[in-house]
Amino acid sequence: MNIIEATTSGFTNIITFKGRASRSEFWWFYLVVTILNIIVGFIPYVGVILSLALFIATLSMTVRRFH
């Protein structure tokens, strides 16, 4: 799985906590979310909302990886 597929899969399954995520899917998605969090961190008010959405997406991906 490449970076585009992993990111697309992570954001389309943002509230899906069932199923499984492959190792490459998890790490590519985690890399993209980390970069986005760094970028969003510079935006004062909108950044908080976007960071929350990214946190939920990361939590969902982590739960699917632990399965």
PDB file of C-alpha atoms in Angstrom:
ATOM      1  CA  MET A   1       0.000   0.000   0.000  1.00  0.00           C
ATOM      2  CA  ASN A   2       1.388   3.403  -0.939  1.00  0.00           C
ATOM      3  CA  ILE A   3       1.037   6.746   0.806  1.00  0.00           C
ATOM      4  CA  ILE A   4      -1.971   7.904  -1.245  1.00  0.00           C
ATOM      5  CA  GLU A   5      -3.954   4.697  -0.664  1.00  0.00           C
ATOM      6  CA  ALA A   6      -3.136   4.691   3.053  1.00  0.00           C
ATOM      7  CA  THR A   7      -4.197   8.299   3.515  1.00  0.00           C
ATOM      8  CA  THR A   8      -7.393   7.808   1.540  1.00  0.00           C
ATOM      9  CA  SER A   9      -8.238   4.666   3.478  1.00  0.00           C
ATOM     10  CA  GLY A  10      -7.555   6.372   6.803  1.00  0.00           C
ATOM     11  CA  PHE A  11      -9.782   9.348   6.096  1.00  0.00           C
ATOM     12  CA  THR A  12     -12.623   7.378   4.483  1.00  0.00           C
ATOM     13  CA  ASN A  13     -12.737   5.055   7.499  1.00  0.00           C
ATOM     14  CA  ILE A  14     -12.435   7.866  10.051  1.00  0.00           C
ATOM     15  CA  ILE A  15     -15.205   6.525  12.305  1.00  0.00           C
ATOM     16  CA  THR A  16     -14.788   2.828  11.525  1.00  0.00           C
ATOM     17  CA  PHE A  17     -13.249   1.010  14.460  1.00  0.00           C
ATOM     18  CA  LYS A  18     -13.853  -2.481  13.053  1.00  0.00           C
ATOM     19  CA  GLY A  19     -11.594  -4.261  10.647  1.00  0.00           C
ATOM     20  CA  ARG A  20      -7.859  -4.334  10.283  1.00  0.00           C
ATOM     21  CA  ALA A  21      -5.156  -2.006   9.034  1.00  0.00           C
ATOM     22  CA  SER A  22      -1.906  -3.250   7.569  1.00  0.00           C
ATOM     23  CA  ARG A  23       1.431  -2.156   8.929  1.00  0.00           C
ATOM     24  CA  SER A  24       2.261  -0.030   5.896  1.00  0.00           C
ATOM     25  CA  GLU A  25      -1.197   1.558   5.913  1.00  0.00           C
ATOM     26  CA  PHE A  26      -0.792   2.517   9.562  1.00  0.00           C
ATOM     27  CA  TRP A  27       2.689   4.019   9.252  1.00  0.00           C
ATOM     28  CA  TRP A  28       2.021   5.936   6.038  1.00  0.00           C
ATOM     29  CA  PHE A  29      -1.146   7.380   7.555  1.00  0.00           C
ATOM     30  CA  TYR A  30       0.660   8.233  10.781  1.00  0.00           C
ATOM     31  CA  LEU A  31       3.365  10.072   8.808  1.00  0.00           C
ATOM     32  CA  VAL A  32       0.795  12.142   6.899  1.00  0.00           C
ATOM     33  CA  VAL A  33      -1.149  12.981  10.067  1.00  0.00           C
ATOM     34  CA  THR A  34       2.026  14.040  11.869  1.00  0.00           C
ATOM     35  CA  ILE A  35       2.971  16.380   9.020  1.00  0.00           C
ATOM     36  CA  LEU A  36      -0.570  17.780   8.921  1.00  0.00           C
ATOM     37  CA  ASN A  37      -0.531  18.344  12.702  1.00  0.00           C
ATOM     38  CA  ILE A  38       2.693  20.323  12.392  1.00  0.00           C
ATOM     39  CA  ILE A  39       1.200  22.475   9.634  1.00  0.00           C
ATOM     40  CA  VAL A  40      -2.148  22.918  11.414  1.00  0.00           C
ATOM     41  CA  GLY A  41      -0.385  23.847  14.641  1.00  0.00           C
ATOM     42  CA  PHE A  42       0.382  27.281  13.225  1.00  0.00           C
ATOM     43  CA  ILE A  43      -3.306  28.137  12.672  1.00  0.00           C
ATOM     44  CA  PRO A  44      -4.768  29.549  15.922  1.00  0.00           C
ATOM     45  CA  TYR A  45      -8.479  28.645  16.115  1.00  0.00           C
ATOM     46  CA  VAL A  46      -9.175  26.421  13.149  1.00  0.00           C
ATOM     47  CA  GLY A  47      -6.129  24.369  14.076  1.00  0.00           C
ATOM     48  CA  VAL A  48      -7.784  23.087  17.243  1.00  0.00           C
ATOM     49  CA  ILE A  49     -10.766  21.700  15.335  1.00  0.00           C
ATOM     50  CA  LEU A  50      -8.586  20.171  12.635  1.00  0.00           C
ATOM     51  CA  SER A  51      -6.278  18.653  15.245  1.00  0.00           C
ATOM     52  CA  LEU A  52      -9.279  17.036  16.918  1.00  0.00           C
ATOM     53  CA  ALA A  53     -10.400  15.542  13.607  1.00  0.00           C
ATOM     54  CA  LEU A  54      -6.886  14.241  12.967  1.00  0.00           C
ATOM     55  CA  PHE A  55      -6.788  12.771  16.473  1.00  0.00           C
ATOM     56  CA  ILE A  56     -10.035  10.865  15.879  1.00  0.00           C
ATOM     57  CA  ALA A  57      -8.725   9.568  12.564  1.00  0.00           C
ATOM     58  CA  THR A  58      -5.475   8.454  14.207  1.00  0.00           C
ATOM     59  CA  LEU A  59      -7.361   6.781  17.052  1.00  0.00           C
ATOM     60  CA  SER A  60      -9.512   4.883  14.575  1.00  0.00           C
ATOM     61  CA  MET A  61      -6.472   3.750  12.577  1.00  0.00           C
ATOM     62  CA  THR A  62      -4.673   2.685  15.761  1.00  0.00           C
ATOM     63  CA  VAL A  63      -7.621   0.583  16.932  1.00  0.00           C
ATOM     64  CA  ARG A  64      -7.831  -1.096  13.523  1.00  0.00           C
ATOM     65  CA  ARG A  65      -4.075  -1.764  13.621  1.00  0.00           C
ATOM     66  CA  PHE A  66      -4.333  -3.349  17.094  1.00  0.00           C
ATOM     67  CA  HIS A  67      -6.999  -5.743  15.842  1.00  0.00           C
TER      68      HIS A  67
END
